[in-house]
PDB file of C-alpha atoms and ligand atoms in Angstrom:
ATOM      1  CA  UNK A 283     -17.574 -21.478  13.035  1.00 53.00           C
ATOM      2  CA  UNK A 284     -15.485 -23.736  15.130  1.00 62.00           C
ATOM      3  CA  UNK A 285     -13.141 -22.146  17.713  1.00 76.00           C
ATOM      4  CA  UNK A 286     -10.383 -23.724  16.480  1.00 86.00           C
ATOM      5  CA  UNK A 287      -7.553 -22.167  14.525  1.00 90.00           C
ATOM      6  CA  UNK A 288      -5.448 -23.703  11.575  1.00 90.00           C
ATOM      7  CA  UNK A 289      -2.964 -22.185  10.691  1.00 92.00           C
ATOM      8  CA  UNK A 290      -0.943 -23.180   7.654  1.00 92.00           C
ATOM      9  CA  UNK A 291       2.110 -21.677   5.855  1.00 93.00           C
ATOM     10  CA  UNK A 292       5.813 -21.926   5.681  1.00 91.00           C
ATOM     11  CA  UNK A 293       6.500 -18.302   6.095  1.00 94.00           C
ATOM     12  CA  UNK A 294       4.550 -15.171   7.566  1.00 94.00           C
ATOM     13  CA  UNK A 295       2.667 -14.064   4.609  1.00 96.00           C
ATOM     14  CA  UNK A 296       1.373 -16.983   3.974  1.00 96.00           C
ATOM     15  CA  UNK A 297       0.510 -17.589   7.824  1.00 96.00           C
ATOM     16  CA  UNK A 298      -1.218 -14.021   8.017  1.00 97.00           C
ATOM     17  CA  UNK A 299      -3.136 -15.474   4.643  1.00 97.00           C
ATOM     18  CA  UNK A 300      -3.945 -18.547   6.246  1.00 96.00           C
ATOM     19  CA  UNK A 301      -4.942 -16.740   9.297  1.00 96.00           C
ATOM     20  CA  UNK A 302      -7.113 -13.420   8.184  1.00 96.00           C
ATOM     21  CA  UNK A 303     -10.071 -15.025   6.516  1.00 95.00           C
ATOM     22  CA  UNK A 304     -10.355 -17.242  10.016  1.00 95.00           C
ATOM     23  CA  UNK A 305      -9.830 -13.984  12.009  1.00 95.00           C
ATOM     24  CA  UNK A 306     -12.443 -12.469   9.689  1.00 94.00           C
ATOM     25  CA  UNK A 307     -14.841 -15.186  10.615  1.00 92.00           C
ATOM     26  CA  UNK A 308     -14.071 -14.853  14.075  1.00 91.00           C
ATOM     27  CA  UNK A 309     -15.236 -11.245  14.431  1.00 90.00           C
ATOM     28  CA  UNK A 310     -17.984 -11.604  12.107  1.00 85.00           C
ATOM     29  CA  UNK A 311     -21.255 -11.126  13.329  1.00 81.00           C
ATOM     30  CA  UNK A 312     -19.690 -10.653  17.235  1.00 89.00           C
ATOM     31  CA  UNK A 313     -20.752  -6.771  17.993  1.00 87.00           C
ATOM     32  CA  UNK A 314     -19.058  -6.975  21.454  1.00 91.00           C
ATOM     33  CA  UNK A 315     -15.863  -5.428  21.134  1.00 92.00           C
ATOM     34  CA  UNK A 316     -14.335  -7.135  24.346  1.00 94.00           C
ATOM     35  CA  UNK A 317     -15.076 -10.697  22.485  1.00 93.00           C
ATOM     36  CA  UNK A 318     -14.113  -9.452  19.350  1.00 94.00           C
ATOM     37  CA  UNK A 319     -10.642  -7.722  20.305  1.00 96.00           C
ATOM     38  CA  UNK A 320      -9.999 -10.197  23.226  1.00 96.00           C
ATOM     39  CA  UNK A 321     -10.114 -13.401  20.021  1.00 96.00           C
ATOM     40  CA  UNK A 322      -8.025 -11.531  17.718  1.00 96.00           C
ATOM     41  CA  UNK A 323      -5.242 -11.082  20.159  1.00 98.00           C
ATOM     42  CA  UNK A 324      -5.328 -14.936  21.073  1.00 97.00           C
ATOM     43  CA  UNK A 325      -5.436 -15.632  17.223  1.00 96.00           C
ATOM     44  CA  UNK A 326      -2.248 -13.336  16.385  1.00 97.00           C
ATOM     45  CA  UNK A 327      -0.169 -14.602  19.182  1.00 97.00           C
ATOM     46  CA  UNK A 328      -0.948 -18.128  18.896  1.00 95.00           C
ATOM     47  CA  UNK A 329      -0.557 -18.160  15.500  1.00 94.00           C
ATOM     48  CA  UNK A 330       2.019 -16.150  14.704  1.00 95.00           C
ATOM     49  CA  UNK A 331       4.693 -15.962  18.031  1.00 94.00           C
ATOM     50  CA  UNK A 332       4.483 -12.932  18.449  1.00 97.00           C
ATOM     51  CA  UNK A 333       6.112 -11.748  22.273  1.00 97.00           C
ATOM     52  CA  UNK A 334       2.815  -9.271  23.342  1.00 98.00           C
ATOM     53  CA  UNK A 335      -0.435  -8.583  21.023  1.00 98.00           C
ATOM     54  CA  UNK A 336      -2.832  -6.130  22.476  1.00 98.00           C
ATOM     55  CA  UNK A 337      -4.975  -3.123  22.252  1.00 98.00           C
ATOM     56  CA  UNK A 338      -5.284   0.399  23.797  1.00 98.00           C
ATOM     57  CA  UNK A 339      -8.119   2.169  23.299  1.00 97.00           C
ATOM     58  CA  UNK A 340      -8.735   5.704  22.949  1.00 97.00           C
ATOM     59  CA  UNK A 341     -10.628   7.268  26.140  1.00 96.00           C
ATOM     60  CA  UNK A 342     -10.130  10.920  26.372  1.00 95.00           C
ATOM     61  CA  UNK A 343      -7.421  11.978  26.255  1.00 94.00           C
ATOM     62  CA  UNK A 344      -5.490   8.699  26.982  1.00 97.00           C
ATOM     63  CA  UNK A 345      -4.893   5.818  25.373  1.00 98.00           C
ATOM     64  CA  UNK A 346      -6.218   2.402  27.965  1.00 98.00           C
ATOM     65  CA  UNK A 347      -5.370  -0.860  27.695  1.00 98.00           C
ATOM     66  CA  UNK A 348      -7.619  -3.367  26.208  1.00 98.00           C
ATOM     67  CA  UNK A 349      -8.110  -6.926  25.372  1.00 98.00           C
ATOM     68  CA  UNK A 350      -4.308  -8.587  25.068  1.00 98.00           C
ATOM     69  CA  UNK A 351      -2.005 -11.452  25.268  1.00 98.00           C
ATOM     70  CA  UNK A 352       1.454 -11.337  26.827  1.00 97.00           C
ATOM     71  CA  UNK A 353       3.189 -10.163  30.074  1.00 97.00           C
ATOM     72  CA  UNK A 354       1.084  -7.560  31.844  1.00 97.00           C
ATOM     73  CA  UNK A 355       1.453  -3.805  30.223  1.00 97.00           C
ATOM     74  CA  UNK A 356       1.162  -0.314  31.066  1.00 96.00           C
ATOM     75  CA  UNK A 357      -2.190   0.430  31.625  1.00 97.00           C
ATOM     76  CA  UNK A 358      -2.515   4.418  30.087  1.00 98.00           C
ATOM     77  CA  UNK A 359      -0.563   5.954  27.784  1.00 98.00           C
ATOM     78  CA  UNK A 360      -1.265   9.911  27.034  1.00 97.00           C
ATOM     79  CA  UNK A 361      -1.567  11.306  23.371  1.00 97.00           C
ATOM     80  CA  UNK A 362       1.871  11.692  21.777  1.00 97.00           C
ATOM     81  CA  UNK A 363       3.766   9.527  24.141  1.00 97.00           C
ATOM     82  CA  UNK A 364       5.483   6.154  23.316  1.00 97.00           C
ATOM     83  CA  UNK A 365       5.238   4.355  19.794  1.00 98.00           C
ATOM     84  CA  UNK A 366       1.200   4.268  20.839  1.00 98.00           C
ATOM     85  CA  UNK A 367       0.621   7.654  21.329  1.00 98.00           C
ATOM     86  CA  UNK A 368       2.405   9.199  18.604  1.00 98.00           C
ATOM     87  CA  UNK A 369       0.070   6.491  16.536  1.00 98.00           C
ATOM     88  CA  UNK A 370      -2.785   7.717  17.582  1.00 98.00           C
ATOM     89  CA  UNK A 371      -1.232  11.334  17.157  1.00 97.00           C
ATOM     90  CA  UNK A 372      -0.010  10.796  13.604  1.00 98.00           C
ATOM     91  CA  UNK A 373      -2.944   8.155  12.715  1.00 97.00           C
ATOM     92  CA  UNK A 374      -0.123   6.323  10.957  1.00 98.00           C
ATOM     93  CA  UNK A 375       1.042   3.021  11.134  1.00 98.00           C
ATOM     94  CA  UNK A 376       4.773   3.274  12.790  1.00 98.00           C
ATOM     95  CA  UNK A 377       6.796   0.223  12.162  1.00 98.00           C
ATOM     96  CA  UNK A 378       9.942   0.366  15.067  1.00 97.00           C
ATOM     97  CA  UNK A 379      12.987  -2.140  14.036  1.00 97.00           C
ATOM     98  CA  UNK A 380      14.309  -1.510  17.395  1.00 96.00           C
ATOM     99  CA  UNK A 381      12.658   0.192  20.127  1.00 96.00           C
ATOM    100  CA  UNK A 382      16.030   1.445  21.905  1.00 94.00           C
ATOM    101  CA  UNK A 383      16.355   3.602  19.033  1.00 94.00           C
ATOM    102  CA  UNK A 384      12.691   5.238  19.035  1.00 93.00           C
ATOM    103  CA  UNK A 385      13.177   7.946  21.348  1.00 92.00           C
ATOM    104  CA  UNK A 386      10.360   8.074  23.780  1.00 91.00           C
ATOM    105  CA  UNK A 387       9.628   4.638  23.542  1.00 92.00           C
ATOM    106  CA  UNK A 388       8.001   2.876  26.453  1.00 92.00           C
ATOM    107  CA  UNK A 389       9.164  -0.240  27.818  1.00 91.00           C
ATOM    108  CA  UNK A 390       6.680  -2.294  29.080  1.00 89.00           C
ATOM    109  CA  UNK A 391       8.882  -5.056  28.969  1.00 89.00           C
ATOM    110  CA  UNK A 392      12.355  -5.426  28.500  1.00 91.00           C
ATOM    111  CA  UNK A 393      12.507  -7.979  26.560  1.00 91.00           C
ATOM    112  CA  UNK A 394      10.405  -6.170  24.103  1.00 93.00           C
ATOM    113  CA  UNK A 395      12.977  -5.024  20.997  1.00 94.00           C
ATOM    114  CA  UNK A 396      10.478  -4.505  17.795  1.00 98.00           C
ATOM    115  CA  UNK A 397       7.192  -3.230  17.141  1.00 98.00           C
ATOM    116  CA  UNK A 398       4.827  -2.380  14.752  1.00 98.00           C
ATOM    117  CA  UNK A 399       1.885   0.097  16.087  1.00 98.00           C
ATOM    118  CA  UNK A 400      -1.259   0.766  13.979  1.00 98.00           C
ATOM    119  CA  UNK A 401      -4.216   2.808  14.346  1.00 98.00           C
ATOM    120  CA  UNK A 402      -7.832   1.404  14.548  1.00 96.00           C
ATOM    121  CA  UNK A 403     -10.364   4.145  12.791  1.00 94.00           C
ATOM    122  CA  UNK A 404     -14.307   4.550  13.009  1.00 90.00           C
ATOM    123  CA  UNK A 405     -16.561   4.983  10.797  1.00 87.00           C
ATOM    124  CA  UNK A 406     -15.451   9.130  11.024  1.00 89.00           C
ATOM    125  CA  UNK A 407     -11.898   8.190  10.067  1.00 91.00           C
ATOM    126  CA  UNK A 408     -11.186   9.411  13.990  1.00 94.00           C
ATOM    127  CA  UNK A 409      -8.459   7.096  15.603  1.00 96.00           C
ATOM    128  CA  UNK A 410     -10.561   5.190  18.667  1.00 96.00           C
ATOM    129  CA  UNK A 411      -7.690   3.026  19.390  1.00 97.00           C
ATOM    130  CA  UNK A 412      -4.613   1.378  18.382  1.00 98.00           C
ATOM    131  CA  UNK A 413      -3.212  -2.553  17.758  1.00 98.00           C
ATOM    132  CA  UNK A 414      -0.094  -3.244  18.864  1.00 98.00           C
ATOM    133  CA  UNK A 415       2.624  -6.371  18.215  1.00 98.00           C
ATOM    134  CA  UNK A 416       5.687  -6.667  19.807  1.00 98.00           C
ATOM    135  CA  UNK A 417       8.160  -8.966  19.018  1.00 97.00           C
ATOM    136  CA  UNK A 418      11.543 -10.335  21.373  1.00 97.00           C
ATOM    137  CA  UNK A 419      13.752  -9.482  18.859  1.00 97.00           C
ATOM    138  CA  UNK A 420      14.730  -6.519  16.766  1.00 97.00           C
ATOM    139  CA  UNK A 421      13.875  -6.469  13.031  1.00 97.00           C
ATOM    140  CA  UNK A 422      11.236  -8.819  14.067  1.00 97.00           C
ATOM    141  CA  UNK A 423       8.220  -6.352  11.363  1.00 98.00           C
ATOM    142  CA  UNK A 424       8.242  -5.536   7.715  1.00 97.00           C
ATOM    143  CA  UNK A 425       5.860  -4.286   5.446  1.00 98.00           C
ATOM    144  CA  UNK A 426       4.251  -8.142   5.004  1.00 97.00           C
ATOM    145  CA  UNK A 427       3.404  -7.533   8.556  1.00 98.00           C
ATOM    146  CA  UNK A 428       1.921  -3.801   7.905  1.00 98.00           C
ATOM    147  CA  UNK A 429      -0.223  -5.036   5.370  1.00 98.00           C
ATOM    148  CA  UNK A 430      -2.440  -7.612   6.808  1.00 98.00           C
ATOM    149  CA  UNK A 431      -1.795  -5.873  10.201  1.00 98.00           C
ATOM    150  CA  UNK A 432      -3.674  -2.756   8.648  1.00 97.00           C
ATOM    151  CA  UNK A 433      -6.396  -5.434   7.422  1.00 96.00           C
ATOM    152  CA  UNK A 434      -6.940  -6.743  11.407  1.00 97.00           C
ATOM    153  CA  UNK A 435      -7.058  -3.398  12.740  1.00 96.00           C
ATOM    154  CA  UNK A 436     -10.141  -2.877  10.113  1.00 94.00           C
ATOM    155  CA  UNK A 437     -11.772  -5.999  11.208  1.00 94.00           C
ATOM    156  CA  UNK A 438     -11.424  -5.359  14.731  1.00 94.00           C
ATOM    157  CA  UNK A 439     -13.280  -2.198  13.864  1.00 91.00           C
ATOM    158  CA  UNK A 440     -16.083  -4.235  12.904  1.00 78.00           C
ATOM    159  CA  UNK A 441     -16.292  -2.600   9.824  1.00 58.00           C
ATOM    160  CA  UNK A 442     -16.188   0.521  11.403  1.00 54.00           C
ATOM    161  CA  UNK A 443     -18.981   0.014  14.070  1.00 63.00           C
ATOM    162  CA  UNK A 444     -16.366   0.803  16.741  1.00 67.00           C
ATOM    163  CA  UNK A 445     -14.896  -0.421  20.064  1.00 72.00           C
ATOM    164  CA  UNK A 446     -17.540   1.318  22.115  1.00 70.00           C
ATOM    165  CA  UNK A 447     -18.526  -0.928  25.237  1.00 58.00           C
TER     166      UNK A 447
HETATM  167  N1  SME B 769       5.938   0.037  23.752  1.00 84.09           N
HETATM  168  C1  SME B 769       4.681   0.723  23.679  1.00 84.09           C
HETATM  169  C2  SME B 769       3.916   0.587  24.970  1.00 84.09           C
HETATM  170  C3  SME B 769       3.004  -0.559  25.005  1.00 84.09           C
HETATM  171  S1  SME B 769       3.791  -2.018  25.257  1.00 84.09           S
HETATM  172  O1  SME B 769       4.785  -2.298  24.252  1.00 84.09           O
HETATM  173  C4  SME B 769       2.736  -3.281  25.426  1.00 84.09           C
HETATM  174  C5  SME B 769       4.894   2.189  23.351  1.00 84.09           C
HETATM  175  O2  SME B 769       6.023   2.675  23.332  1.00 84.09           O
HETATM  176  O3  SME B 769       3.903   2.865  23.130  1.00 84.09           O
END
């Protein structure tokens, strides 16, 4: 396919509808997670505004970051620490209105205020690594969001082939 995004859509679930068959196409057939992951972040914060789009992925007993767009970010995160850690913990999606008010959260930047966290799973249902959206402004995530956010995370997975380098 071309390497060209259109987007199209007045608000964000039709964007993210506009958007997930062209991110599907995108990973399709592309086992290299670096190209895979690194595309999808470019697509989601292009398309979308969103502040910081990235990955961490899980190596032993910390999360590390991966492909992302944005400021630079913390690098390693342990298990149970920050909104990704206690993702990867929990294996649940955690949608954060306002990160002042998530105790433990960790700010990579400050002008980071929302943030929805989910988990990337393998073919095992193990958690190898979590995608994460940040948005400038608080309220900024809503279940619209979780639901075709949950959708991305599976085809960065590659249908569950993995992030594995
Ligand atoms: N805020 C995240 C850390 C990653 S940055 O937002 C890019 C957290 O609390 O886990």
């Amino acid at each position: 396919m071309s390497e060209e995004l259109t987007v199209t859509g007045s608000n964000r679930e039709e964007k993210y509808r506009s958007l997930l068959p062209q991110v599907r196409a995108l990973a399709a057939g592309e086992p290299d997670a670096v190209a895979r992951l690194a595309n999808i972040c470019a697509a989601l914060k292009y398309s979308m505004g969103y502040f910081w789009v990235g990955f961490y992925l899980v190596r032993g007993e910390e999360l590390v970051l991966g492909p992302f767009q944005g400021p630079v970010a913390c690098t390693r995160i342990a298990r149970g620490r920050g909104v990704c850690g206690r993702c990867w913990e929990s294996g649940e999606t955690l949608l954060v209105e306002d990160v002042r008010l998530f105790p433990g959260h960790i700010a990579c930047n400050s002008a980071s205020r929302s943030e929805i966290v989910v988990p990337l799973r393998d073919r095992e249902g193990r958690v190898a690594g979590v995608l994460d959206v940040d948005q400038d402004a608080v309220g900024a995530f809503d279940a619209i969001d979780r639901k075709y956010l949950v959708e991305v995370a599976a085809i960065a997975m590659y249908e569950g082939e993995g992030i594995e380098p």
